[in-house]
Coordinates of C-alpha atoms and ligand atoms in Angstrom, one line a residue:
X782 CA 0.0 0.0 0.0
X783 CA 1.5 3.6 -0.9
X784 CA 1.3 5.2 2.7
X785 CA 3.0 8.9 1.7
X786 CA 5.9 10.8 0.5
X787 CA 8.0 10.6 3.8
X788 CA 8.0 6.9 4.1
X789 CA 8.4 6.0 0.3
X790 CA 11.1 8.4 -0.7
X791 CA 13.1 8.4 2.8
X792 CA 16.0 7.9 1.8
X793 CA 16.1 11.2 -1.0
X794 CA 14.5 13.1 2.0
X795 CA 16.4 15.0 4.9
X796 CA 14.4 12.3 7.1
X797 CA 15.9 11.5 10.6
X798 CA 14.5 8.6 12.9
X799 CA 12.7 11.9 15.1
X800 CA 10.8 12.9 11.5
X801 CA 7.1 12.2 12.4
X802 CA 5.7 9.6 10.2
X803 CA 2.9 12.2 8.6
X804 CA 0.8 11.6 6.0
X805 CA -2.4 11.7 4.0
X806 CA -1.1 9.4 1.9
X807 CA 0.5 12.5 -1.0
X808 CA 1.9 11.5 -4.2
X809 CA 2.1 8.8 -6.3
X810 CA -0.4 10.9 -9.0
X811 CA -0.8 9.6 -12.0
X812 CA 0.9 10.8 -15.5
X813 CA -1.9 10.6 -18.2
X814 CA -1.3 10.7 -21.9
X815 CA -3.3 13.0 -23.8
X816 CA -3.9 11.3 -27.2
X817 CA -5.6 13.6 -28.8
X818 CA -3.7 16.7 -27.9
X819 CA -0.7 15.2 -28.8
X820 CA -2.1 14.2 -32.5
X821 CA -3.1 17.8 -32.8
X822 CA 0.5 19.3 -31.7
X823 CA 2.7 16.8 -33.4
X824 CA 4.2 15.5 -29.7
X825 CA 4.0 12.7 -27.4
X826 CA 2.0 14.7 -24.3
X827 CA 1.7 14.1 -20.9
X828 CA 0.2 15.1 -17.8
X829 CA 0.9 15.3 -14.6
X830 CA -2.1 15.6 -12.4
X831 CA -1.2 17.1 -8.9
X832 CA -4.9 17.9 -8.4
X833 CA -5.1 14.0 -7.3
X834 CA -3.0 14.6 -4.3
X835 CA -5.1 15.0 -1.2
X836 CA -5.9 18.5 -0.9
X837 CA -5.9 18.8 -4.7
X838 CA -2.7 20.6 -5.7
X839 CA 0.9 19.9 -5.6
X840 CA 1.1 21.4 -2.2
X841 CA 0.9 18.9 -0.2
X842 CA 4.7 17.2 -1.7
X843 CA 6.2 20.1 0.0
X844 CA 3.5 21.0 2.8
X845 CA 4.2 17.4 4.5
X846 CA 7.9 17.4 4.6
X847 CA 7.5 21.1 6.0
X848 CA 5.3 20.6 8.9
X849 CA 7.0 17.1 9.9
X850 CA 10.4 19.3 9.9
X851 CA 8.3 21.6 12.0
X852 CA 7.1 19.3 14.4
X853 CA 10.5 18.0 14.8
X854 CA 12.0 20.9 16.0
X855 CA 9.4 21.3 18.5
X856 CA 7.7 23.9 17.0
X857 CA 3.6 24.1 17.3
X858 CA 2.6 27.0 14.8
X859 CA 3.2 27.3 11.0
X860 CA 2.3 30.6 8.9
X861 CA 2.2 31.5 5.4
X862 CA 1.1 33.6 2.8
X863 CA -0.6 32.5 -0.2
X864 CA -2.8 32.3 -3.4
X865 CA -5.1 29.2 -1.9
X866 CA -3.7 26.3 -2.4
X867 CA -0.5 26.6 -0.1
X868 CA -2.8 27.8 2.7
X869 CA -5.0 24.7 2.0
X870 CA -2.5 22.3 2.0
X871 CA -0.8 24.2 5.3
X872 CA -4.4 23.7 7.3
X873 CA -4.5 20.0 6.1
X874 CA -1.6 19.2 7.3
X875 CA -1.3 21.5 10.8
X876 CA -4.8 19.6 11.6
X877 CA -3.1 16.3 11.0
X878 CA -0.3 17.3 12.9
X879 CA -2.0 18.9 15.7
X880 CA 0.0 22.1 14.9
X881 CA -1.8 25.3 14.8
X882 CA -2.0 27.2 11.4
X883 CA -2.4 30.9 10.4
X884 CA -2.7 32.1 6.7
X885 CA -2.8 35.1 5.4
X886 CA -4.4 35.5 1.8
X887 CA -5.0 38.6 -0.4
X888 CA -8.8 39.0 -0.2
X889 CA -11.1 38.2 -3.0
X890 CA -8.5 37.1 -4.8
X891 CA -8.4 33.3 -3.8
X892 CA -10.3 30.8 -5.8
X893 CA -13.5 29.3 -3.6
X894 CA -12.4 26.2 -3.4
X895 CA -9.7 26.8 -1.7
X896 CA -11.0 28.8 0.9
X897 CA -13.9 26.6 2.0
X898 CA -10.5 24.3 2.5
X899 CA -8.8 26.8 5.0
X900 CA -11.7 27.3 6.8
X901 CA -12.5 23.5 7.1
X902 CA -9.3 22.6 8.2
X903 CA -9.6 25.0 10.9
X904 CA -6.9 27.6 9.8
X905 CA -6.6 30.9 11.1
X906 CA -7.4 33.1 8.2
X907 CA -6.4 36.8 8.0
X908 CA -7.7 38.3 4.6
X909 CA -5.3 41.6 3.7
X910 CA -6.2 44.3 1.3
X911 CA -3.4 44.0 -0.6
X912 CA -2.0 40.8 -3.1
X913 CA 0.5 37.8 -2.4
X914 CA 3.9 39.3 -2.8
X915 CA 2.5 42.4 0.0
X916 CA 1.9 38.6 2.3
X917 CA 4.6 37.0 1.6
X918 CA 6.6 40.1 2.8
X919 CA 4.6 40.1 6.2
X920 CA 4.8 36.3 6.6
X921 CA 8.6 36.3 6.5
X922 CA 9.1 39.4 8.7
X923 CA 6.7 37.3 11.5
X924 CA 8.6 34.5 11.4
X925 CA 11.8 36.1 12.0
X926 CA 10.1 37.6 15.2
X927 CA 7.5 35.3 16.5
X928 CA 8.0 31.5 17.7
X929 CA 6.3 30.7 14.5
X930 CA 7.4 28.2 11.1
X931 CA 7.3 30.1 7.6
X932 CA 6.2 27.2 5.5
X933 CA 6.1 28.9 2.1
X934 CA 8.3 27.5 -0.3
X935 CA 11.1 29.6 1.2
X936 CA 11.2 26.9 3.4
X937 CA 13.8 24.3 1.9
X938 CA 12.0 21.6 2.9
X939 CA 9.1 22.5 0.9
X940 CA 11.1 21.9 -2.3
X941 CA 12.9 18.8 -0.9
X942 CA 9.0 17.1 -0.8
X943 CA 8.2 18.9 -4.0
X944 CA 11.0 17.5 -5.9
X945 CA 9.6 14.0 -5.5
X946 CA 7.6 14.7 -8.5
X947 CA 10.2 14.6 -11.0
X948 CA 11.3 11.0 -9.3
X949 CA 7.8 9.8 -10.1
X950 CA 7.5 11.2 -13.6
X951 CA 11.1 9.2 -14.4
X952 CA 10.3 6.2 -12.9
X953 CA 6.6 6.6 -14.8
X954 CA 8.4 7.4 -18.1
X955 CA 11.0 5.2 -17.6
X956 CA 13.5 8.2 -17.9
X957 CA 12.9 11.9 -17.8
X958 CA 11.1 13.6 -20.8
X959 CA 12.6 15.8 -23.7
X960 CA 10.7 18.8 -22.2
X961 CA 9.1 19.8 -18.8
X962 CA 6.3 22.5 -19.1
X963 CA 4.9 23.8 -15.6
X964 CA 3.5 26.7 -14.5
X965 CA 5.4 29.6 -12.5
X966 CA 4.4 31.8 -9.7
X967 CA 6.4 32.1 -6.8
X968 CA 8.7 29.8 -8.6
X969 CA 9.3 27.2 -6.2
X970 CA 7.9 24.4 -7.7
X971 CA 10.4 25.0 -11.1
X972 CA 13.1 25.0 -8.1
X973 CA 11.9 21.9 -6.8
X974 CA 11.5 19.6 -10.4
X975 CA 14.6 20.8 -11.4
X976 CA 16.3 19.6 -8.2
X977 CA 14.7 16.1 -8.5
X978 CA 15.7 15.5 -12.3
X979 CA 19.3 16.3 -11.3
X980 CA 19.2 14.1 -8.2
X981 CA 17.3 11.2 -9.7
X982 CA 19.5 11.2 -12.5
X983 CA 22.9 11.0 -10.7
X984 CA 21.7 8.2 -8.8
X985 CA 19.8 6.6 -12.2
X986 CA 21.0 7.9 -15.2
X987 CA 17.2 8.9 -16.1
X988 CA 18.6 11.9 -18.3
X989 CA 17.2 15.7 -17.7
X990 CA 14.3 17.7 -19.3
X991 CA 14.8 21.1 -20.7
X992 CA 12.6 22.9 -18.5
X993 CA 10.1 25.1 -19.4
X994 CA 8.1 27.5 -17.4
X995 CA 5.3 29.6 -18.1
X996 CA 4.5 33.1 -15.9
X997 CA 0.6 34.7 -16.5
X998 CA 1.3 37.6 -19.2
X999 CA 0.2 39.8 -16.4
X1000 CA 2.6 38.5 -13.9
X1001 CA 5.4 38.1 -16.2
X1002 CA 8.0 39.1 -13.8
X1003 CA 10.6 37.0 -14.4
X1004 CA 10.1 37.3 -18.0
X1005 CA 10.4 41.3 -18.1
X1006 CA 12.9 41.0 -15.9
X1007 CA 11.1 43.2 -13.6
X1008 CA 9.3 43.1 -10.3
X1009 CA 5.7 43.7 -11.1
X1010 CA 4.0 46.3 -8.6
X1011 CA 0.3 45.0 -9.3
X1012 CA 0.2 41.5 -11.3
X1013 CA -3.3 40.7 -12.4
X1014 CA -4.6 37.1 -14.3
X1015 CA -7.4 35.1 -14.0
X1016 CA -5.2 32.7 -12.8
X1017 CA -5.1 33.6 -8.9
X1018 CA -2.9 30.8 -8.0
X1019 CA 0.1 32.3 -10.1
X1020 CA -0.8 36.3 -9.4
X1021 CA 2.1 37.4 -8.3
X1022 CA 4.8 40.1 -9.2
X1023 CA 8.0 39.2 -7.4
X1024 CA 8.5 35.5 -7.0
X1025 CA 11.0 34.2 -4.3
X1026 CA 12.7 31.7 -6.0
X1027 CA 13.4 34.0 -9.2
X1028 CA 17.4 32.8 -9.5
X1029 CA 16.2 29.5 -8.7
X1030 CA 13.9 29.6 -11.3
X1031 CA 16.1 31.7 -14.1
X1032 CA 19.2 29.2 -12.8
X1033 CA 16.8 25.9 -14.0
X1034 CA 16.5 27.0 -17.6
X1035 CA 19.7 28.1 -18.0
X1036 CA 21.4 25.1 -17.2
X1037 CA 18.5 23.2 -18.9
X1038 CA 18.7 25.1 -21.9
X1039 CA 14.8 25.9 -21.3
X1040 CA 12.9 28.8 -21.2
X1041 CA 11.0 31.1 -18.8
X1042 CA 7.5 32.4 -21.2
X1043 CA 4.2 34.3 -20.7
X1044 CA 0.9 33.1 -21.6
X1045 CA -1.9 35.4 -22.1
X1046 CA -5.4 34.9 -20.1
X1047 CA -7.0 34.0 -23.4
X1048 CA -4.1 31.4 -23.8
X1049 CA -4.8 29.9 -20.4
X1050 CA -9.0 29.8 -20.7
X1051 CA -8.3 28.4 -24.3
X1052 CA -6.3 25.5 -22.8
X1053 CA -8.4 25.3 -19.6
X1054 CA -11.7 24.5 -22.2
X1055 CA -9.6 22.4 -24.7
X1056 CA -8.0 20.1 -22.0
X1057 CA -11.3 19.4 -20.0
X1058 CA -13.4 19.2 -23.5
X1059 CA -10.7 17.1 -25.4
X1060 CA -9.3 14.8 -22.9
X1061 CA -11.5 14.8 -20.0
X1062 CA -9.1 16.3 -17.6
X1063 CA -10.2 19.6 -15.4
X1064 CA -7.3 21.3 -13.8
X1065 CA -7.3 25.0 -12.3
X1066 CA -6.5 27.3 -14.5
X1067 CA -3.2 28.5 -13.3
X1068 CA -2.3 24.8 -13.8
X1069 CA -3.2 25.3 -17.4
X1070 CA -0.9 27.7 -18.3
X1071 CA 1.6 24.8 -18.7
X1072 CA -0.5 23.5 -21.9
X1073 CA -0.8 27.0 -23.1
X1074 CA 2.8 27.7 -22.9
X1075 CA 3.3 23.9 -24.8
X1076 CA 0.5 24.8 -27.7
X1077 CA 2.5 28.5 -27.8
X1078 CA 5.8 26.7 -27.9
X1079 CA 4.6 24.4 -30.7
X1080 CA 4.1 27.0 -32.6
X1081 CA 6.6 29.0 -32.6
X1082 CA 8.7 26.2 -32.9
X1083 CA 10.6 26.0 -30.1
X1084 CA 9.0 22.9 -29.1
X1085 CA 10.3 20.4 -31.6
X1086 CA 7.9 18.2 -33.4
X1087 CA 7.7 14.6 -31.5
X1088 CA 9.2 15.8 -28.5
X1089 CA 7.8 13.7 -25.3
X1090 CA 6.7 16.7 -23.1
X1091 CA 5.2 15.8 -19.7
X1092 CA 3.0 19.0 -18.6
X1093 CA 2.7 19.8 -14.7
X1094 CA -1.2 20.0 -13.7
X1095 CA -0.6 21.4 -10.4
X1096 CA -4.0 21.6 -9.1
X1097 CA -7.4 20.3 -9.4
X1098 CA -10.1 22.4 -12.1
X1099 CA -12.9 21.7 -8.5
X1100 CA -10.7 24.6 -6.9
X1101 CA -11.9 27.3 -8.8
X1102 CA -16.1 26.4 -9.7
X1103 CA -16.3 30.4 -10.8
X1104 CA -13.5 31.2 -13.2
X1105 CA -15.7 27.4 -14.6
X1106 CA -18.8 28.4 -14.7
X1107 CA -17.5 31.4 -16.5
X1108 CA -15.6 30.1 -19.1
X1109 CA -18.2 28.2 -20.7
X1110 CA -21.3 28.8 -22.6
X1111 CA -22.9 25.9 -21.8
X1112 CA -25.4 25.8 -18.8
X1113 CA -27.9 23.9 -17.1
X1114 CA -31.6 24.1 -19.3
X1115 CA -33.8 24.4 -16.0
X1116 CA -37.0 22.7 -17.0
X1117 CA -40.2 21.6 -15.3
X1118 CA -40.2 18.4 -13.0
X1119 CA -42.6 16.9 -16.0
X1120 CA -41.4 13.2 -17.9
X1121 CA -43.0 14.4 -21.1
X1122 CA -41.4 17.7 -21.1
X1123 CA -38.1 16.8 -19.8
X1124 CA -37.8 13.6 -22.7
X1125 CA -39.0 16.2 -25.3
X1126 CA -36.0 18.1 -25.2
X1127 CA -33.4 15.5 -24.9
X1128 CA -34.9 13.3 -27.7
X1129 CA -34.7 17.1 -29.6
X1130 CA -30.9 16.7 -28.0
X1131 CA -30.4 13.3 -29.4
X1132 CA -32.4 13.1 -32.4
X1133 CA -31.0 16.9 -33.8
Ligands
F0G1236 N1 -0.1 26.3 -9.9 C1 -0.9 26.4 -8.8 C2 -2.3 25.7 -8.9 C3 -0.5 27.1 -7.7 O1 -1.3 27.2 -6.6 C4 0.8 27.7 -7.7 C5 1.3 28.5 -6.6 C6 1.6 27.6 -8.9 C7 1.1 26.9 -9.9 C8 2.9 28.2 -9.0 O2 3.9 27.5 -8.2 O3 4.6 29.3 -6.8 O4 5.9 27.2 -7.0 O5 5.8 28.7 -8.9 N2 0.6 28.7 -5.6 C9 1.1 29.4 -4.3 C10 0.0 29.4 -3.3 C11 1.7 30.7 -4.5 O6 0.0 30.2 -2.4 O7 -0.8 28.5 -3.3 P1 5.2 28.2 -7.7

């Protein structure tokens, strides 16, 4: 039986015999082909899908090793700032742990989903009037002052647990793809992949992807190569100006001979629609901007035809039911509670 990240991958993890076993059983998601997608582009496509992991993003590969390192050292309070899905992920795990949990969000800009999550879990929630990189900011200062563990992905054992992902899609492959397309925000998570290809290959001579990672046009920091002072998409989960891990991030494609890219909002809903509609798989649509950036890529060229490309999916399309509901025409047809009427219209369905 898979029981978790800490006890499968101990021995790649900064594990010690005081590490508490914790779990809700993270990881181990499944990489899907996409057979029609990659017809259409000419390439041999995969997903990743992260939304499977418990809380429903990729979170929870880092959040897990974070608040066991916590508990550890003795600690009984984590923070951090975030989009929504760190902050659901942090409450998940603090409750399993029996750790308290404050989060601190830029209000109205988290997806639904991922608040109804926080406040489940029991998290203390404090909703500022101001966007991620303005809580982030706090989040760090408080930790430095208060008895408190900062478990953003500043944390290094965040992308220790994160990098398990690229161990998976190797062993999943069989070796590591031509290209790696994932989404960017904070840029942790590029961090974390590119640390686990490097690792996994000096131990099993899985090769290395060029890594690819794609910023929201309106949060394009790293691509302008400038902080942004008020980042705006209608991805939430990636809004944000001035990612932490930004030499992390630029260091990754440079020595993977990859690519840091924007995609538009357009780019992202188009993808969003396509994916769900074409292959049956709903991710959020931050984690969408990964196949956007891989259909923009295709184009231009810089993609090369029959490439195997694994995209990250790094959280589940249930997380945000608005930016949904929104980016499709189709709607329920509310009709009476009458057989006659009700078969009528889908025999006018079927029958058209
Ligand atoms: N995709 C999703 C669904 C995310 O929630 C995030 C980050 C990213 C991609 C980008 O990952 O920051 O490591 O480059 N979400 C953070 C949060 C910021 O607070 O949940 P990154």
């Amino acid at each position: 039986m898979w029981k978790g990240l800490i006890h499968h991958y101990r021995d790649y993890l900064p594990v010690t015999d005081n590490t508490p076993p914790l779990s809700l059983n993270e990881g181990n998601t499944p990489l899907i082909p996409l057979p029609h997608l990659s017809e259409k582009l000419g390439i041999e496509l995969y997903v990743k899908t992260e939304g499977a992991n418990p809380t429903g993003s990729f979170k929870d590969r880092g959040m897990v090793m974070a608040v066991a390192k916590a508990k550890e050292e003795g600690s009984n309070t984590i923070i951090c700032a975030s989009t929504g899905n760190t902050s659901a992920a942090a409450a998940a795990y603090a409750a399993r742990a029996k750790m308290r949990c404050i989060i601190v969000i830029p209000d109205g800009k988290i997806a639904l989903g991922k608040l109804a999550q926080a406040v489940m879990y029991g998290a203390e929630i404090f909703a500022i009037q101001g966007n991620f990189d303005h809580a982030l900011k706090m989040v760090r200062r408080l930790s430095e002052i208060a008895p408190i563990t900062l478990v953003n992905s500043v944390n290094p054992y965040r992308i220790e647990g994160q990098k398990t992902a690229a161990f998976e899609i190797c062993e999943q492959l069989g070796q590591a793809p031509d290209v790696l397309a994932i989404p960017v925000g904070n840029a942790g998570n590029i961090t974390a992949y590119w640390k686990g290809f490097k690792e996994y290959h000096e131990k099993h001579r899985t090769g290395l992807p060029q890594m690819r990672g794609f910023e929201a046009e309106g949060a394009a920091a790293i691509v302008r190569n400038q902080v942004i002072e008020n980042p705006e998409t209608i991805a939430t989960a990636i809004r944000i100006g001035n990612p932490a891990s930004w030499e992390h991030a630029v260091r990754a494609v440079h020595e993977s001979n990859g690519k840091i890219d924007e995609v538009s909002d357009e780019e992202i809903l188009e993808a969003y629609r396509l994916l769900a509609r074409e292959e049956g798989v709903f991710a959020e649509p931050a984690s969408c901007a990964s196949i956007a950036g891989v259909i923009k890529q295709r184009k231009s060229g810089e993609i090369a035809k029959g490439s195997r490309v694994v995209a990250v999916l790094t959280g589940n399309g249930l997380k945000d039911p608005t930016v949904a509901m929104e980016a499709t025409s189709i709607q329920p047809i509310v009709l009476p509670n009458d057989e006659k009427v009700v078969f009528s219209h889908i025999q006018g369905v079927v029958f058209q």
